[in-house]
mmCIF file of C-alpha atoms in Angstrom:
data_model
loop_
_atom_site.group_PDB
_atom_site.id
_atom_site.type_symbol
_atom_site.label_atom_id
_atom_site.label_comp_id
_atom_site.label_asym_id
_atom_site.label_seq_id
_atom_site.Cartn_x
_atom_site.Cartn_y
_atom_site.Cartn_z
ATOM 1 C CA MET A 1 -8.133 -28.322 7.555
ATOM 2 C CA SER A 2 -11.732 -29.164 6.950
ATOM 3 C CA GLY A 3 -13.683 -28.270 3.853
ATOM 4 C CA GLY A 4 -16.862 -27.369 5.691
ATOM 5 C CA ALA A 5 -18.633 -24.127 6.477
ATOM 6 C CA PRO A 6 -16.758 -20.845 6.336
ATOM 7 C CA PRO A 7 -15.370 -19.482 9.623
ATOM 8 C CA PRO A 8 -17.508 -16.968 11.513
ATOM 9 C CA ALA A 9 -14.981 -14.142 11.206
ATOM 10 C CA LEU A 10 -12.589 -13.098 8.471
ATOM 11 C CA THR A 11 -9.892 -10.417 8.606
ATOM 12 C CA LEU A 12 -8.401 -8.914 5.471
ATOM 13 C CA TYR A 13 -5.006 -7.255 5.621
ATOM 14 C CA GLY A 14 -4.594 -4.916 2.668
ATOM 15 C CA TYR A 15 -3.668 -1.513 1.315
ATOM 16 C CA TRP A 16 -6.130 0.855 -0.290
ATOM 17 C CA ARG A 17 -4.261 1.241 -3.583
ATOM 18 C CA SER A 18 -2.956 -2.330 -3.870
ATOM 19 C CA SER A 19 -4.605 -3.847 -6.933
ATOM 20 C CA CYS A 20 -4.256 -7.323 -5.425
ATOM 21 C CA SER A 21 -6.048 -6.214 -2.243
ATOM 22 C CA TRP A 22 -8.671 -4.526 -4.411
ATOM 23 C CA ARG A 23 -9.476 -7.830 -6.122
ATOM 24 C CA VAL A 24 -10.273 -9.443 -2.794
ATOM 25 C CA ARG A 25 -12.356 -6.457 -1.683
ATOM 26 C CA ILE A 26 -14.426 -6.756 -4.849
ATOM 27 C CA ALA A 27 -15.063 -10.456 -4.230
ATOM 28 C CA LEU A 28 -15.999 -9.914 -0.581
ATOM 29 C CA ALA A 29 -18.389 -7.104 -1.521
ATOM 30 C CA TYR A 30 -19.844 -9.011 -4.480
ATOM 31 C CA LYS A 31 -20.559 -12.018 -2.284
ATOM 32 C CA GLY A 32 -21.775 -9.899 0.626
ATOM 33 C CA VAL A 33 -19.211 -11.290 3.066
ATOM 34 C CA GLU A 34 -18.729 -9.431 6.349
ATOM 35 C CA HIS A 35 -15.106 -9.046 7.410
ATOM 36 C CA ALA A 36 -12.718 -6.946 9.439
ATOM 37 C CA TYR A 37 -10.119 -4.835 7.657
ATOM 38 C CA ARG A 38 -6.563 -4.202 8.825
ATOM 39 C CA PRO A 39 -4.662 -1.677 6.700
ATOM 40 C CA VAL A 40 -0.985 -2.298 5.970
ATOM 41 C CA ASN A 41 0.635 0.865 4.633
ATOM 42 C CA LEU A 42 3.048 -0.126 1.869
ATOM 43 C CA VAL A 43 4.898 3.196 1.825
ATOM 44 C CA ARG A 44 4.913 4.611 5.378
ATOM 45 C CA ASP A 45 8.270 4.251 7.161
ATOM 46 C CA GLY A 46 9.650 2.168 4.320
ATOM 47 C CA GLY A 47 6.612 -0.134 4.237
ATOM 48 C CA GLU A 48 4.726 -1.699 7.128
ATOM 49 C CA GLN A 49 4.644 -4.982 5.227
ATOM 50 C CA LEU A 50 8.367 -5.323 5.945
ATOM 51 C CA ARG A 51 7.979 -5.258 9.722
ATOM 52 C CA ASP A 52 8.773 -8.443 11.588
ATOM 53 C CA ASP A 53 5.270 -8.749 13.043
ATOM 54 C CA TYR A 54 3.719 -8.717 9.581
ATOM 55 C CA ARG A 55 6.376 -10.954 8.029
ATOM 56 C CA THR A 56 5.462 -13.509 10.679
ATOM 57 C CA LYS A 57 1.972 -13.547 9.191
ATOM 58 C CA ASN A 58 3.101 -13.407 5.560
ATOM 59 C CA PRO A 59 6.755 -14.238 4.801
ATOM 60 C CA MET A 60 6.391 -12.699 1.327
ATOM 61 C CA ALA A 61 5.758 -9.324 3.000
ATOM 62 C CA GLN A 62 2.896 -8.552 0.629
ATOM 63 C CA VAL A 63 -0.816 -7.844 0.731
ATOM 64 C CA PRO A 64 -3.494 -9.103 0.684
ATOM 65 C CA LEU A 65 -3.644 -11.597 3.503
ATOM 66 C CA LEU A 66 -6.821 -13.302 4.726
ATOM 67 C CA GLU A 67 -6.841 -14.447 8.338
ATOM 68 C CA PHE A 68 -9.408 -16.598 10.124
ATOM 69 C CA GLU A 69 -9.719 -19.094 12.941
ATOM 70 C CA GLU A 70 -10.592 -22.731 12.424
ATOM 71 C CA GLY A 71 -10.609 -25.491 14.995
ATOM 72 C CA GLY A 72 -8.905 -23.240 17.525
ATOM 73 C CA ALA A 73 -6.026 -22.459 15.157
ATOM 74 C CA VAL A 74 -5.324 -19.217 13.310
ATOM 75 C CA ARG A 75 -5.181 -19.797 9.551
ATOM 76 C CA ARG A 76 -3.753 -17.420 7.000
ATOM 77 C CA VAL A 77 -3.932 -17.407 3.201
ATOM 78 C CA SER A 78 -1.999 -14.964 1.031
ATOM 79 C CA GLN A 79 -1.901 -14.337 -2.748
ATOM 80 C CA SER A 80 -5.066 -12.825 -4.181
ATOM 81 C CA LEU A 81 -6.014 -15.626 -6.577
ATOM 82 C CA ALA A 82 -5.700 -18.240 -3.838
ATOM 83 C CA ILE A 83 -7.918 -16.094 -1.608
ATOM 84 C CA LEU A 84 -10.462 -15.616 -4.395
ATOM 85 C CA GLU A 85 -10.654 -19.362 -5.005
ATOM 86 C CA LEU A 86 -11.119 -19.973 -1.274
ATOM 87 C CA LEU A 87 -13.933 -17.423 -1.115
ATOM 88 C CA GLU A 88 -15.529 -19.070 -4.151
ATOM 89 C CA GLU A 89 -15.553 -22.414 -2.319
ATOM 90 C CA TRP A 90 -16.902 -20.958 0.903
ATOM 91 C CA PHE A 91 -19.411 -18.573 -0.653
ATOM 92 C CA PRO A 92 -20.410 -20.028 -4.043
ATOM 93 C CA SER A 93 -23.285 -17.592 -4.588
ATOM 94 C CA PRO A 94 -23.126 -15.314 -6.406
ATOM 95 C CA PRO A 95 -20.400 -17.140 -8.344
ATOM 96 C CA LEU A 96 -17.213 -15.688 -9.765
ATOM 97 C CA LEU A 97 -16.726 -18.628 -12.102
ATOM 98 C CA PRO A 98 -19.001 -20.074 -14.799
ATOM 99 C CA PRO A 99 -21.037 -23.172 -13.809
ATOM 100 C CA PRO A 100 -19.062 -26.350 -12.964
ATOM 101 C CA GLY A 101 -20.107 -28.041 -16.196
ATOM 102 C CA GLU A 102 -18.613 -25.222 -18.280
ATOM 103 C CA ARG A 103 -15.008 -26.366 -17.908
ATOM 104 C CA TYR A 104 -13.681 -24.391 -20.869
ATOM 105 C CA LEU A 105 -15.268 -21.153 -19.693
ATOM 106 C CA ARG A 106 -14.041 -21.699 -16.144
ATOM 107 C CA ALA A 107 -10.527 -22.293 -17.446
ATOM 108 C CA LYS A 108 -10.712 -19.156 -19.601
ATOM 109 C CA ALA A 109 -11.845 -17.040 -16.655
ATOM 110 C CA ARG A 110 -8.870 -18.324 -14.683
ATOM 111 C CA GLN A 111 -6.565 -17.780 -17.660
ATOM 112 C CA LEU A 112 -7.596 -14.161 -18.040
ATOM 113 C CA ALA A 113 -7.218 -13.580 -14.309
ATOM 114 C CA GLU A 114 -3.708 -15.018 -14.409
ATOM 115 C CA MET A 115 -2.765 -12.895 -17.412
ATOM 116 C CA ILE A 116 -3.180 -9.931 -15.077
ATOM 117 C CA ASN A 117 -2.105 -11.596 -11.836
ATOM 118 C CA SER A 118 1.119 -13.215 -12.999
ATOM 119 C CA GLY A 119 1.757 -11.702 -16.432
ATOM 120 C CA THR A 120 1.107 -7.990 -15.958
ATOM 121 C CA GLN A 121 0.689 -6.738 -12.387
ATOM 122 C CA PRO A 122 4.078 -7.958 -11.072
ATOM 123 C CA MET A 123 5.817 -5.716 -13.604
ATOM 124 C CA GLN A 124 4.274 -2.623 -11.994
ATOM 125 C CA ASN A 125 4.710 -3.798 -8.411
ATOM 126 C CA THR A 126 6.331 -1.332 -6.022
ATOM 127 C CA ALA A 127 9.305 -3.592 -5.333
ATOM 128 C CA THR A 128 9.868 -4.227 -9.050
ATOM 129 C CA LEU A 129 9.776 -0.551 -9.957
ATOM 130 C CA ARG A 130 12.019 0.384 -7.057
ATOM 131 C CA CYS A 131 14.586 -2.107 -8.359
ATOM 132 C CA VAL A 132 14.319 -0.728 -11.908
ATOM 133 C CA LYS A 133 14.872 2.831 -10.677
ATOM 134 C CA GLU A 134 17.293 2.483 -7.774
ATOM 135 C CA GLU A 135 19.364 -0.555 -8.713
ATOM 136 C CA LEU A 136 19.266 -0.499 -12.507
ATOM 137 C CA GLY A 137 18.984 3.245 -13.072
ATOM 138 C CA GLY A 138 16.017 2.875 -15.415
ATOM 139 C CA ASP A 139 12.813 4.802 -16.029
ATOM 140 C CA GLU A 140 10.386 2.902 -13.833
ATOM 141 C CA ARG A 141 7.274 4.532 -15.275
ATOM 142 C CA ALA A 142 8.267 3.712 -18.856
ATOM 143 C CA PHE A 143 9.039 0.171 -17.735
ATOM 144 C CA ALA A 144 5.584 -0.193 -16.167
ATOM 145 C CA ARG A 145 3.838 1.299 -19.208
ATOM 146 C CA ARG A 146 5.567 -1.082 -21.592
ATOM 147 C CA PHE A 147 4.413 -4.193 -19.737
ATOM 148 C CA ILE A 148 0.940 -2.903 -18.900
ATOM 149 C CA MET A 149 0.334 -2.118 -22.576
ATOM 150 C CA SER A 150 1.496 -5.528 -23.772
ATOM 151 C CA GLY A 151 -0.456 -7.266 -21.013
ATOM 152 C CA LEU A 152 -3.688 -5.461 -21.811
ATOM 153 C CA ALA A 153 -3.259 -6.119 -25.522
ATOM 154 C CA ALA A 154 -2.879 -9.837 -24.863
ATOM 155 C CA PHE A 155 -5.817 -9.812 -22.447
ATOM 156 C CA GLN A 156 -8.116 -8.102 -24.953
ATOM 157 C CA ALA A 157 -7.131 -10.566 -27.684
ATOM 158 C CA ALA A 158 -7.729 -13.549 -25.399
ATOM 159 C CA ALA A 159 -11.068 -12.207 -24.190
ATOM 160 C CA GLY A 160 -12.321 -11.375 -27.676
ATOM 161 C CA GLU A 161 -14.124 -14.638 -28.415
ATOM 162 C CA LEU A 162 -15.937 -14.713 -25.075
ATOM 163 C CA ALA A 163 -16.596 -11.124 -24.109
ATOM 164 C CA GLY A 164 -20.183 -10.122 -23.547
ATOM 165 C CA ARG A 165 -21.213 -7.560 -20.995
ATOM 166 C CA PHE A 166 -18.220 -8.812 -19.015
ATOM 167 C CA CYS A 167 -14.973 -10.619 -19.843
ATOM 168 C CA VAL A 168 -16.524 -14.085 -20.040
ATOM 169 C CA GLY A 169 -20.079 -13.661 -21.232
ATOM 170 C CA ASP A 170 -22.641 -11.675 -19.305
ATOM 171 C CA GLU A 171 -21.754 -12.589 -15.723
ATOM 172 C CA VAL A 172 -18.962 -11.271 -13.532
ATOM 173 C CA THR A 173 -15.994 -13.628 -13.142
ATOM 174 C CA LEU A 174 -12.500 -13.618 -11.689
ATOM 175 C CA ALA A 175 -11.341 -12.022 -14.946
ATOM 176 C CA ASP A 176 -13.369 -8.867 -14.313
ATOM 177 C CA VAL A 177 -12.234 -8.762 -10.703
ATOM 178 C CA CYS A 178 -8.636 -8.594 -11.943
ATOM 179 C CA LEU A 179 -9.240 -6.325 -14.935
ATOM 180 C CA VAL A 180 -10.748 -3.318 -13.169
ATOM 181 C CA PRO A 181 -7.820 -2.707 -10.783
ATOM 182 C CA GLN A 182 -5.376 -3.182 -13.646
ATOM 183 C CA LEU A 183 -7.046 -0.486 -15.723
ATOM 184 C CA TYR A 184 -6.877 1.854 -12.738
ATOM 185 C CA ASN A 185 -3.129 1.268 -12.608
ATOM 186 C CA ALA A 186 -2.837 1.714 -16.360
ATOM 187 C CA ARG A 187 -4.168 5.227 -15.929
ATOM 188 C CA ARG A 188 -1.773 5.884 -13.049
ATOM 189 C CA TYR A 189 1.097 5.111 -15.406
ATOM 190 C CA GLU A 190 -0.447 7.126 -18.272
ATOM 191 C CA VAL A 191 -1.095 4.183 -20.564
ATOM 192 C CA ASP A 192 -3.113 5.104 -23.653
ATOM 193 C CA LEU A 193 -6.304 3.076 -23.303
ATOM 194 C CA ALA A 194 -7.758 4.076 -26.668
ATOM 195 C CA PRO A 195 -6.783 0.712 -28.256
ATOM 196 C CA PHE A 196 -8.601 -1.170 -25.508
ATOM 197 C CA ALA A 197 -12.215 -0.209 -26.139
ATOM 198 C CA THR A 198 -13.514 -3.673 -25.271
ATOM 199 C CA LEU A 199 -11.793 -3.560 -21.903
ATOM 200 C CA THR A 200 -12.941 -0.062 -20.985
ATOM 201 C CA ARG A 201 -16.502 -0.998 -21.985
ATOM 202 C CA ILE A 202 -16.349 -3.987 -19.634
ATOM 203 C CA GLU A 203 -14.839 -1.790 -16.933
ATOM 204 C CA ALA A 204 -17.782 0.612 -17.189
ATOM 205 C CA ALA A 205 -20.229 -2.279 -16.764
ATOM 206 C CA CYS A 206 -18.338 -3.449 -13.694
ATOM 207 C CA LEU A 207 -18.137 -0.010 -12.118
ATOM 208 C CA ALA A 208 -21.904 0.327 -12.411
ATOM 209 C CA LEU A 209 -22.224 -2.486 -9.846
ATOM 210 C CA PRO A 210 -22.399 -1.617 -6.124
ATOM 211 C CA ALA A 211 -19.729 -4.180 -5.176
ATOM 212 C CA PHE A 212 -17.157 -2.631 -7.485
ATOM 213 C CA GLN A 213 -18.046 0.832 -6.256
ATOM 214 C CA ALA A 214 -17.686 -0.189 -2.595
ATOM 215 C CA ALA A 215 -14.285 -1.774 -3.255
ATOM 216 C CA HIS A 216 -12.827 1.262 -5.044
ATOM 217 C CA PRO A 217 -9.556 2.465 -3.464
ATOM 218 C CA ASP A 218 -10.783 5.976 -2.812
ATOM 219 C CA ARG A 219 -13.579 4.609 -0.597
ATOM 220 C CA GLN A 220 -11.297 2.664 1.740
ATOM 221 C CA ALA A 221 -10.695 3.777 5.319
ATOM 222 C CA ASP A 222 -6.920 3.962 4.903
ATOM 223 C CA ALA A 223 -7.288 6.132 1.785
ATOM 224 C CA VAL A 224 -9.524 8.531 3.701
ATOM 225 C CA ALA A 225 -7.033 8.585 6.590
ATOM 226 C CA ALA A 226 -4.267 9.438 4.142
ATOM 227 C CA GLY A 227 -6.262 12.419 2.909
ATOM 228 C CA VAL A 228 -6.926 10.936 -0.544
#
């Protein structure tokens, strides 16, 4: 695979309320990247992501998935952080990472993103909560709240030294792209956000930006089709 110009056409497979899909939508909107959208309903008929035709595209049976053609071959990349890094390489302006010379700040932006991506969001994932409820007989909402609260507390502590208007200074980074969907989910699970004033202040700054507004779940075609 070459490292040259981006392909002429991108297709994003996602779900309107998937926080991981939302991250990619924010990045595409922020960078002004045209793309096609293919909704994958995670709840209809047991989940369209579990169908054989979709599993062929993404063996993890998850969203998001970015599809494009290069050199006559169809390429696919899954996992939101991998997609975000690819978009950053293809479309470096406006950036979602601090300048290349700012290695510490770039690492911190990635750290904060991963605190959500790998340390918090998986604990509220549909498959995880279904297992907690159906296989373990637990309270799935209480389970999600417990891990969202601890994840946000750790995120706020880690962001404290660097936070400006956004998570890492005064420019949007991968950290903000991950934070906003996570706060949306925190509210879904009735997490008390009063202790996280820094994070909700940053969220408000993000949501004032057109890209974040355009990427909001309620504005997606599959949300509208579902009557949301």
